[in-house]
Amino acid sequence: MNQRSRKPPSVIIVAGESDNDREVLRHLIRALHPGPCPKIEMIKDKIRLAAAIDQLSPRVETLRKNALAKAKDCKAELAGLVVHADLDGVADENYDRVRARVSDQLANGLPCPSALALAAVEMEAWLMQFPDAFPKVRRGWAMRPEDCRRDLAYVPNPKEHLQRHLGRPPYRESDSPLIMEAAVKNGHVSATPKGNNRSFRDFAAELSAWAT
């Protein structure tokens, strides 16, 4: 096969609200992707989709253009787009409304599959599904047994909750990629983990359904 006919490499583009959230997603994508995972690249634009539900189309169009431009810069084919936004609310009827609208907009404007990481309430509630990962990062950390049994999509302030109850040293947002990395490394991450958070399961189901 000559160079001209060789298929370009594939890339997954990740967009999110912070560097920490995007790094958490990098670990999750590698764990949940249904086949050999392409290279993962980041878009650092802060596009708060959940907060802009009434002005969604222009924001999604900006996201689409930026993802395609990033893939072009990488000389790669866009294989998928993963988008993160904190819902800043629990997984209720509003969650269903926001997720449906954002997902539809992404599907209509992209030449590739997408997966929406609409975290209810925040990404920390996703981390709490993997209690065994916390002491792997800090020896003094342990989730309370009652938190391991609850519906984590209804914890009102999961970041503050971890800071109050996890142990010493206090949890920081910059710890989140390390926690997810430990969860993946120790085999805790799947599309249906032991922990309970509907918003995570919705994201994992979308990503796991991508064609290989």
Coordinates of N, CA and C in Angstrom, one line a residue:
M1 N 0.8 -1.2 0.0 CA 0.0 0.0 0.0 C 0.9 1.2 0.0
N2 N 0.7 2.2 -0.9 CA 1.5 3.4 -1.0 C 1.0 4.4 0.1
Q3 N 1.8 5.4 0.2 CA 1.5 6.4 1.3 C 0.2 7.2 1.0
R4 N -0.1 7.4 -0.3 CA -1.3 8.2 -0.6 C -2.6 7.5 -0.2
S5 N -2.6 6.2 -0.3 CA -3.8 5.4 0.0 C -3.9 5.0 1.4
R6 N -2.9 5.3 2.2 CA -2.9 4.9 3.6 C -3.9 5.7 4.4
K7 N -4.7 5.0 5.2 CA -5.8 5.6 6.0 C -5.1 6.5 7.1
P8 N -5.6 7.7 7.3 CA -5.1 8.5 8.3 C -5.4 8.0 9.7
P9 N -4.6 8.3 10.7 CA -4.9 7.8 12.1 C -6.2 8.5 12.6
S10 N -6.7 7.9 13.6 CA -8.0 8.3 14.2 C -7.7 9.1 15.5
V11 N -8.6 10.0 15.9 CA -8.4 10.7 17.1 C -9.8 11.0 17.7
I12 N -9.8 10.9 19.1 CA -11.0 11.2 19.8 C -10.7 12.6 20.5
I13 N -11.6 13.5 20.3 CA -11.5 14.9 20.9 C -12.3 15.0 22.2
V14 N -11.7 15.5 23.2 CA -12.4 15.7 24.5 C -12.5 17.2 24.8
A15 N -13.8 17.6 25.1 CA -14.0 19.0 25.5 C -14.6 18.9 26.9
G16 N -14.2 19.9 27.7 CA -14.7 19.9 29.1 C -14.5 21.2 29.8
E17 N -15.0 21.3 31.0 CA -15.0 22.6 31.7 C -13.6 22.9 32.4
S18 N -12.8 21.9 32.6 CA -11.5 22.2 33.2 C -10.5 21.1 32.8
D19 N -9.2 21.4 33.0 CA -8.1 20.5 32.7 C -8.3 19.2 33.5
N20 N -8.7 19.3 34.8 CA -8.9 18.1 35.6 C -10.1 17.2 35.1
D21 N -11.2 17.8 34.7 CA -12.3 17.0 34.2 C -11.9 16.3 32.9
R22 N -11.2 17.0 32.0 CA -10.7 16.4 30.8 C -9.8 15.2 31.0
E23 N -8.9 15.4 32.0 CA -8.0 14.3 32.3 C -8.8 13.1 32.9
V24 N -9.8 13.3 33.7 CA -10.6 12.2 34.2 C -11.2 11.5 33.0
L25 N -11.7 12.2 32.1 CA -12.4 11.6 30.9 C -11.4 10.8 30.1
R26 N -10.1 11.3 30.0 CA -9.1 10.6 29.3 C -9.0 9.1 29.8
H27 N -8.9 9.0 31.1 CA -8.8 7.7 31.8 C -10.1 6.9 31.5
L28 N -11.3 7.5 31.6 CA -12.5 6.8 31.4 C -12.7 6.3 30.0
I29 N -12.3 7.1 29.0 CA -12.4 6.7 27.6 C -11.6 5.5 27.3
R30 N -10.3 5.5 27.8 CA -9.5 4.3 27.6 C -10.0 3.1 28.2
A31 N -10.7 3.2 29.4 CA -11.3 2.0 30.0 C -12.6 1.6 29.4
L32 N -13.4 2.5 28.8 CA -14.7 2.1 28.3 C -14.8 2.0 26.8
H33 N -13.8 2.4 26.1 CA -13.9 2.4 24.6 C -14.0 0.9 24.2
P34 N -14.9 0.6 23.2 CA -15.2 -0.8 22.9 C -14.1 -1.6 22.1
G35 N -13.2 -0.8 21.6 CA -12.1 -1.5 20.8 C -10.8 -0.8 21.1
P36 N -9.8 -1.0 20.3 CA -8.5 -0.3 20.5 C -8.8 1.2 20.5
C37 N -8.3 1.9 21.5 CA -8.7 3.3 21.7 C -7.7 4.2 20.8
P38 N -8.3 5.0 20.0 CA -7.5 6.0 19.3 C -6.8 7.0 20.2
K39 N -5.9 7.7 19.6 CA -5.3 8.8 20.3 C -6.3 9.8 20.9
I40 N -6.1 10.4 22.0 CA -7.1 11.3 22.6 C -6.4 12.7 22.7
E41 N -7.1 13.7 22.2 CA -6.7 15.1 22.2 C -7.7 15.9 22.9
M42 N -7.3 17.1 23.5 CA -8.2 17.9 24.2 C -8.5 19.2 23.5
I43 N -9.7 19.7 23.7 CA -10.0 21.1 23.4 C -10.2 21.8 24.7
K44 N -9.5 22.9 24.8 CA -9.4 23.6 26.1 C -10.5 24.7 26.2
D45 N -11.3 24.9 25.2 CA -12.3 25.9 25.3 C -13.3 25.6 26.4
K46 N -13.7 26.5 27.2 CA -14.7 26.3 28.2 C -16.1 26.5 27.6
I47 N -16.8 25.5 27.3 CA -18.1 25.6 26.7 C -19.1 25.0 27.6
R48 N -19.8 25.8 28.3 CA -20.7 25.4 29.4 C -22.1 25.1 28.8
L49 N -22.3 23.9 28.2 CA -23.5 23.5 27.5 C -24.7 23.5 28.4
A50 N -24.6 22.8 29.5 CA -25.7 22.7 30.4 C -26.3 24.0 30.9
A51 N -25.4 25.0 31.0 CA -25.9 26.3 31.5 C -26.4 27.2 30.3
A52 N -26.3 26.7 29.1 CA -26.8 27.5 27.9 C -27.8 26.7 27.1
I53 N -28.7 26.1 27.8 CA -29.7 25.2 27.1 C -30.5 26.0 26.1
D54 N -30.8 27.3 26.4 CA -31.6 28.1 25.5 C -30.9 28.7 24.3
Q55 N -29.5 28.7 24.4 CA -28.7 29.1 23.3 C -27.7 28.0 22.9
L56 N -28.3 26.8 22.7 CA -27.5 25.7 22.5 C -26.8 25.5 21.1
S57 N -27.6 25.8 20.1 CA -27.1 25.6 18.7 C -25.8 26.3 18.4
P58 N -25.6 27.6 18.7 CA -24.3 28.2 18.4 C -23.2 27.6 19.2
R59 N -23.4 27.2 20.4 CA -22.4 26.7 21.2 C -21.9 25.3 20.7
V60 N -22.9 24.5 20.3 CA -22.5 23.2 19.8 C -21.8 23.3 18.4
E61 N -22.3 24.3 17.6 CA -21.6 24.5 16.3 C -20.1 24.9 16.5
T62 N -19.9 25.8 17.5 CA -18.5 26.2 17.9 C -17.7 24.9 18.3
L63 N -18.3 24.1 19.1 CA -17.7 22.9 19.5 C -17.3 22.0 18.4
R64 N -18.3 21.8 17.5 CA -18.1 21.0 16.3 C -16.9 21.5 15.5
K65 N -16.9 22.8 15.2 CA -15.8 23.4 14.4 C -14.4 23.2 15.1
N66 N -14.4 23.4 16.4 CA -13.1 23.3 17.1 C -12.6 21.8 17.1
A67 N -13.6 20.9 17.2 CA -13.2 19.5 17.2 C -12.6 19.1 15.8
L68 N -13.3 19.5 14.8 CA -12.8 19.2 13.4 C -11.4 19.9 13.2
A69 N -11.3 21.1 13.7 CA -10.0 21.8 13.5 C -8.9 21.1 14.2
K70 N -9.2 20.7 15.4 CA -8.2 20.0 16.2 C -7.7 18.7 15.5
A71 N -8.7 17.9 15.0 CA -8.4 16.7 14.3 C -7.5 17.0 13.1
K72 N -7.9 18.1 12.4 CA -7.1 18.5 11.2 C -5.7 18.8 11.6
D73 N -5.5 19.5 12.7 CA -4.2 19.9 13.2 C -3.4 18.6 13.5
C74 N -4.0 17.6 13.9 CA -3.4 16.3 14.3 C -3.2 15.5 13.1
K75 N -3.6 15.9 11.9 CA -3.6 15.2 10.6 C -4.3 13.8 10.8
A76 N -5.4 13.8 11.5 CA -6.1 12.6 11.9 C -7.6 12.7 11.5
E77 N -8.3 11.6 11.4 CA -9.7 11.5 11.2 C -10.4 11.6 12.6
L78 N -11.5 12.4 12.6 CA -12.2 12.5 13.9 C -13.0 11.3 14.1
A79 N -12.6 10.5 15.1 CA -13.3 9.2 15.4 C -14.4 9.3 16.4
G80 N -14.4 10.4 17.2 CA -15.4 10.6 18.2 C -15.2 11.8 19.0
L81 N -16.3 12.3 19.6 CA -16.2 13.6 20.4 C -16.8 13.3 21.8
V82 N -16.1 13.5 22.8 CA -16.6 13.4 24.2 C -16.7 14.8 24.8
V83 N -17.8 15.1 25.4 CA -18.1 16.4 25.9 C -18.5 16.3 27.4
H84 N -17.8 17.1 28.2 CA -18.2 17.1 29.6 C -18.8 18.4 30.0
A85 N -19.8 18.3 30.9 CA -20.4 19.5 31.5 C -21.0 19.1 32.9
D86 N -20.7 19.8 33.9 CA -21.4 19.6 35.2 C -22.8 20.1 35.1
L87 N -23.8 19.2 35.5 CA -25.2 19.6 35.5 C -25.5 20.7 36.5
D88 N -24.7 20.6 37.6 CA -25.0 21.4 38.8 C -26.4 21.2 39.3
G89 N -26.9 20.0 39.2 CA -28.2 19.6 39.6 C -28.3 18.1 39.7
V90 N -29.3 17.6 40.3 CA -29.4 16.1 40.5 C -30.0 15.5 39.2
A91 N -30.0 14.2 39.1 CA -30.5 13.5 37.9 C -32.1 13.4 38.0
D92 N -32.7 14.5 37.6 CA -34.2 14.6 37.7 C -34.7 14.9 36.3
E93 N -36.0 15.4 36.2 CA -36.5 15.7 34.8 C -35.7 16.7 34.1
N94 N -35.1 17.7 34.8 CA -34.3 18.7 34.1 C -33.1 18.0 33.5
Y95 N -32.5 17.0 34.2 CA -31.4 16.3 33.6 C -31.8 15.6 32.3
D96 N -32.9 15.0 32.3 CA -33.4 14.3 31.1 C -33.6 15.3 29.9
R97 N -34.1 16.5 30.2 CA -34.3 17.5 29.2 C -33.0 18.0 28.7
V98 N -32.1 18.3 29.6 CA -30.8 18.9 29.1 C -30.0 17.8 28.3
R99 N -30.0 16.6 28.8 CA -29.2 15.5 28.2 C -29.8 15.3 26.8
A100 N -31.1 15.2 26.7 CA -31.7 14.9 25.4 C -31.4 16.0 24.3
R101 N -31.5 17.3 24.8 CA -31.3 18.4 23.8 C -29.8 18.5 23.4
V102 N -28.9 18.3 24.4 CA -27.5 18.4 24.0 C -27.1 17.2 23.1
S103 N -27.5 16.0 23.5 CA -27.2 14.9 22.7 C -27.7 15.0 21.3
D104 N -28.9 15.5 21.1 CA -29.5 15.6 19.8 C -28.7 16.6 19.0
Q105 N -28.3 17.7 19.6 CA -27.5 18.7 18.9 C -26.2 18.2 18.4
L106 N -25.5 17.4 19.3 CA -24.2 16.8 19.0 C -24.4 15.8 17.8
A107 N -25.4 15.0 17.9 CA -25.6 14.0 16.8 C -25.9 14.6 15.5
N108 N -26.6 15.7 15.5 CA -27.0 16.3 14.2 C -25.8 17.1 13.5
G109 N -24.8 17.4 14.3 CA -23.7 18.3 13.7 C -22.4 17.6 13.5
L110 N -22.3 16.3 13.7 CA -21.0 15.7 13.7 C -20.9 14.5 12.7
P111 N -19.7 14.3 12.2 CA -19.5 13.2 11.3 C -19.0 12.0 12.0
C112 N -19.2 11.9 13.3 CA -18.7 10.8 14.1 C -19.6 10.6 15.3
P113 N -19.4 9.5 16.1 CA -20.2 9.4 17.3 C -19.8 10.3 18.4
S114 N -20.7 10.6 19.3 CA -20.4 11.5 20.4 C -20.8 10.8 21.7
A115 N -20.3 11.2 22.8 CA -20.7 10.8 24.2 C -20.7 12.0 25.1
L116 N -21.9 12.2 25.8 CA -22.0 13.3 26.7 C -21.8 12.9 28.1
A117 N -20.8 13.5 28.7 CA -20.6 13.3 30.1 C -21.2 14.4 30.9
L118 N -22.5 14.3 31.1 CA -23.3 15.3 31.8 C -23.4 14.9 33.3
A119 N -22.4 15.3 34.1 CA -22.3 14.8 35.4 C -23.3 15.4 36.4
A120 N -24.0 14.6 37.0 CA -25.0 15.0 38.1 C -24.4 14.6 39.4
V121 N -24.1 15.5 40.3 CA -24.2 16.9 40.1 C -22.9 17.4 39.5
E122 N -21.8 16.9 40.0 CA -20.4 17.2 39.6 C -19.6 15.9 39.3
M123 N -18.4 16.1 38.7 CA -17.6 14.9 38.4 C -17.2 14.2 39.7
E124 N -17.2 14.9 40.8 CA -16.8 14.2 42.1 C -17.8 13.1 42.4
A125 N -19.1 13.2 42.0 CA -20.1 12.2 42.2 C -19.8 10.9 41.4
W126 N -19.1 11.1 40.3 CA -18.7 10.0 39.5 C -17.5 9.3 40.2
L127 N -16.6 10.0 40.7 CA -15.5 9.4 41.4 C -15.9 8.6 42.6
M128 N -17.0 9.0 43.3 CA -17.5 8.3 44.5 C -18.0 6.9 44.2
Q129 N -18.2 6.6 42.9 CA -18.6 5.2 42.6 C -17.5 4.2 42.8
F130 N -16.3 4.7 43.0 CA -15.1 3.8 43.1 C -14.4 4.0 44.4
P131 N -15.0 3.7 45.5 CA -14.4 4.0 46.8 C -13.1 3.4 47.1
D132 N -12.8 2.2 46.5 CA -11.5 1.6 46.7 C -10.3 2.3 46.0
A133 N -10.6 3.3 45.1 CA -9.6 4.0 44.5 C -9.0 5.1 45.4
F134 N -9.8 5.6 46.3 CA -9.4 6.8 47.1 C -8.2 6.5 48.0
P135 N -8.1 5.4 48.7 CA -6.9 5.1 49.5 C -5.7 4.8 48.7
K136 N -5.9 4.4 47.4 CA -4.8 4.2 46.5 C -4.0 5.5 46.2
V137 N -4.8 6.6 46.3 CA -4.2 8.0 46.1 C -3.7 8.6 47.3
R138 N -4.4 8.5 48.4 CA -4.0 9.1 49.7 C -4.4 8.0 50.8
R139 N -3.4 7.6 51.6 CA -3.6 6.6 52.6 C -4.7 6.9 53.6
G140 N -4.8 8.2 53.9 CA -5.8 8.6 55.0 C -7.2 8.7 54.5
W141 N -7.4 8.4 53.2 CA -8.8 8.6 52.6 C -9.6 7.3 52.7
A142 N -10.9 7.5 53.1 CA -11.8 6.4 53.1 C -13.2 7.0 53.0
M143 N -14.0 6.5 52.0 CA -15.4 6.9 51.9 C -16.2 6.2 53.0
R144 N -17.2 6.9 53.5 CA -18.1 6.4 54.5 C -19.0 5.3 53.9
P145 N -19.2 4.2 54.7 CA -20.0 3.1 54.2 C -21.4 3.5 53.6
E146 N -22.0 4.5 54.3 CA -23.3 4.9 53.9 C -23.3 5.6 52.5
D147 N -22.1 6.3 52.2 CA -22.0 6.9 50.9 C -21.8 5.9 49.8
C148 N -21.2 4.7 50.1 CA -21.1 3.7 49.1 C -22.4 3.1 48.7
R149 N -23.4 3.2 49.5 CA -24.7 2.6 49.3 C -25.7 3.6 48.7
R150 N -25.4 4.8 48.6 CA -26.5 5.8 48.2 C -26.5 6.1 46.7
D151 N -27.5 6.7 46.3 CA -27.6 7.1 44.9 C -26.8 8.4 44.7
L152 N -25.7 8.3 44.1 CA -24.7 9.4 44.1 C -25.1 10.5 43.1
A153 N -26.1 10.3 42.3 CA -26.6 11.3 41.4 C -27.5 12.3 42.2
Y154 N -27.7 12.1 43.5 CA -28.5 12.9 44.3 C -27.7 13.5 45.4
V155 N -26.4 13.4 45.4 CA -25.6 14.1 46.4 C -25.5 15.6 46.0
P156 N -26.0 16.5 46.8 CA -26.2 17.9 46.4 C -24.9 18.6 46.1
N157 N -23.8 18.4 46.9 CA -22.6 19.1 46.7 C -21.4 18.1 46.9
P158 N -21.2 17.2 45.9 CA -20.2 16.1 46.1 C -18.8 16.6 46.4
K159 N -18.4 17.7 45.8 CA -17.1 18.2 46.0 C -16.9 18.6 47.5
E160 N -17.8 19.3 48.0 CA -17.8 19.7 49.4 C -17.9 18.5 50.3
H161 N -18.7 17.6 49.9 CA -19.0 16.4 50.7 C -17.6 15.6 50.8
L162 N -16.9 15.5 49.8 CA -15.6 14.8 49.9 C -14.6 15.6 50.7
Q163 N -14.6 16.9 50.6 CA -13.7 17.7 51.4 C -14.1 17.6 52.9
R164 N -15.3 17.3 53.3 CA -15.7 17.2 54.7 C -15.5 15.8 55.2
H165 N -15.8 14.8 54.4 CA -15.9 13.4 54.9 C -14.8 12.4 54.5
L166 N -14.0 12.8 53.5 CA -13.1 11.8 53.0 C -11.9 11.5 53.9
G167 N -11.4 12.5 54.6 CA -10.2 12.4 55.4 C -9.2 13.3 55.1
R168 N -8.0 13.1 55.6 CA -6.9 14.0 55.4 C -5.8 13.4 54.5
P169 N -5.1 14.3 53.7 CA -5.4 15.7 53.5 C -6.7 15.9 52.8
P170 N -7.2 17.2 52.9 CA -8.5 17.4 52.2 C -8.5 17.2 50.7
Y171 N -9.6 16.7 50.2 CA -9.7 16.5 48.8 C -9.6 17.8 48.0
R172 N -8.9 17.8 46.9 CA -8.8 18.9 46.0 C -9.2 18.5 44.6
E173 N -9.7 19.4 43.8 CA -10.1 19.1 42.4 C -8.9 18.5 41.6
S174 N -7.7 18.9 41.9 CA -6.6 18.4 41.2 C -6.3 16.9 41.5
D175 N -7.0 16.4 42.5 CA -6.8 14.9 42.9 C -7.7 14.0 42.0
S176 N -8.7 14.6 41.3 CA -9.6 13.8 40.6 C -9.0 12.9 39.5
P177 N -8.1 13.4 38.6 CA -7.5 12.5 37.6 C -6.8 11.4 38.3
L178 N -6.1 11.6 39.4 CA -5.4 10.5 40.1 C -6.3 9.4 40.6
I179 N -7.5 9.9 41.1 CA -8.5 8.9 41.6 C -9.0 8.1 40.5
M180 N -9.4 8.7 39.4 CA -9.9 7.9 38.2 C -8.8 7.0 37.6
E181 N -7.6 7.5 37.6 CA -6.5 6.7 37.1 C -6.4 5.4 38.0
A182 N -6.5 5.6 39.3 CA -6.4 4.4 40.2 C -7.5 3.5 40.0
A183 N -8.7 4.1 39.8 CA -9.9 3.2 39.6 C -9.7 2.4 38.4
V184 N -9.2 3.0 37.3 CA -9.0 2.2 36.1 C -7.9 1.2 36.2
K185 N -6.8 1.6 36.8 CA -5.7 0.7 37.0 C -6.0 -0.6 37.8
N186 N -6.9 -0.4 38.8 CA -7.3 -1.5 39.6 C -8.5 -2.3 39.2
G187 N -9.0 -2.0 38.0 CA -10.1 -2.7 37.4 C -11.5 -2.5 37.9
H188 N -11.7 -1.3 38.5 CA -13.0 -1.0 39.0 C -13.9 -0.3 38.0
V189 N -13.4 0.2 36.9 CA -14.3 0.9 36.0 C -14.9 0.0 34.9
S190 N -16.2 0.1 34.8 CA -16.9 -0.6 33.8 C -18.2 0.3 33.5
A191 N -18.9 -0.1 32.4 CA -20.1 0.6 32.1 C -21.2 0.5 33.2
T192 N -21.1 -0.6 34.0 CA -22.0 -0.8 35.1 C -21.3 -1.0 36.4
P193 N -20.7 0.0 37.0 CA -19.9 -0.2 38.2 C -20.8 -0.5 39.4
K194 N -20.1 -0.9 40.5 CA -20.9 -1.1 41.7 C -21.6 0.1 42.3
G195 N -20.9 1.2 42.1 CA -21.5 2.5 42.6 C -22.7 2.9 41.7
N196 N -23.5 3.8 42.3 CA -24.8 4.1 41.6 C -24.8 5.6 41.2
N197 N -24.7 5.9 40.0 CA -24.9 7.2 39.4 C -25.4 7.1 38.0
R198 N -26.6 7.5 37.8 CA -27.3 7.3 36.5 C -26.6 8.1 35.5
S199 N -26.1 9.3 35.8 CA -25.5 10.1 34.7 C -24.2 9.5 34.2
F200 N -23.5 8.8 35.1 CA -22.3 8.1 34.6 C -22.7 6.9 33.7
R201 N -23.7 6.2 34.1 CA -24.1 5.0 33.3 C -24.6 5.5 32.0
D202 N -25.3 6.6 31.9 CA -25.7 7.1 30.6 C -24.5 7.4 29.7
F203 N -23.5 8.1 30.2 CA -22.3 8.3 29.5 C -21.6 7.1 29.0
A204 N -21.4 6.1 30.0 CA -20.7 4.9 29.7 C -21.5 4.1 28.6
A205 N -22.8 4.1 28.7 CA -23.6 3.3 27.7 C -23.4 3.9 26.3
E206 N -23.3 5.3 26.2 CA -23.1 5.9 24.9 C -21.7 5.5 24.3
L207 N -20.7 5.7 25.2 CA -19.3 5.4 24.7 C -19.1 4.0 24.4
S208 N -19.7 3.1 25.2 CA -19.5 1.6 25.0 C -20.2 1.2 23.7
A209 N -21.1 1.9 23.2 CA -21.9 1.5 22.0 C -21.2 2.0 20.7
W210 N -20.1 2.8 20.8 CA -19.4 3.2 19.6 C -19.0 2.0 18.8
A211 N -19.1 2.1 17.5 CA -18.6 1.0 16.6 C -17.1 1.0 16.7
T212 N -16.5 -0.2 16.7 CA -15.1 -0.4 16.7 C -14.5 -0.3 15.3

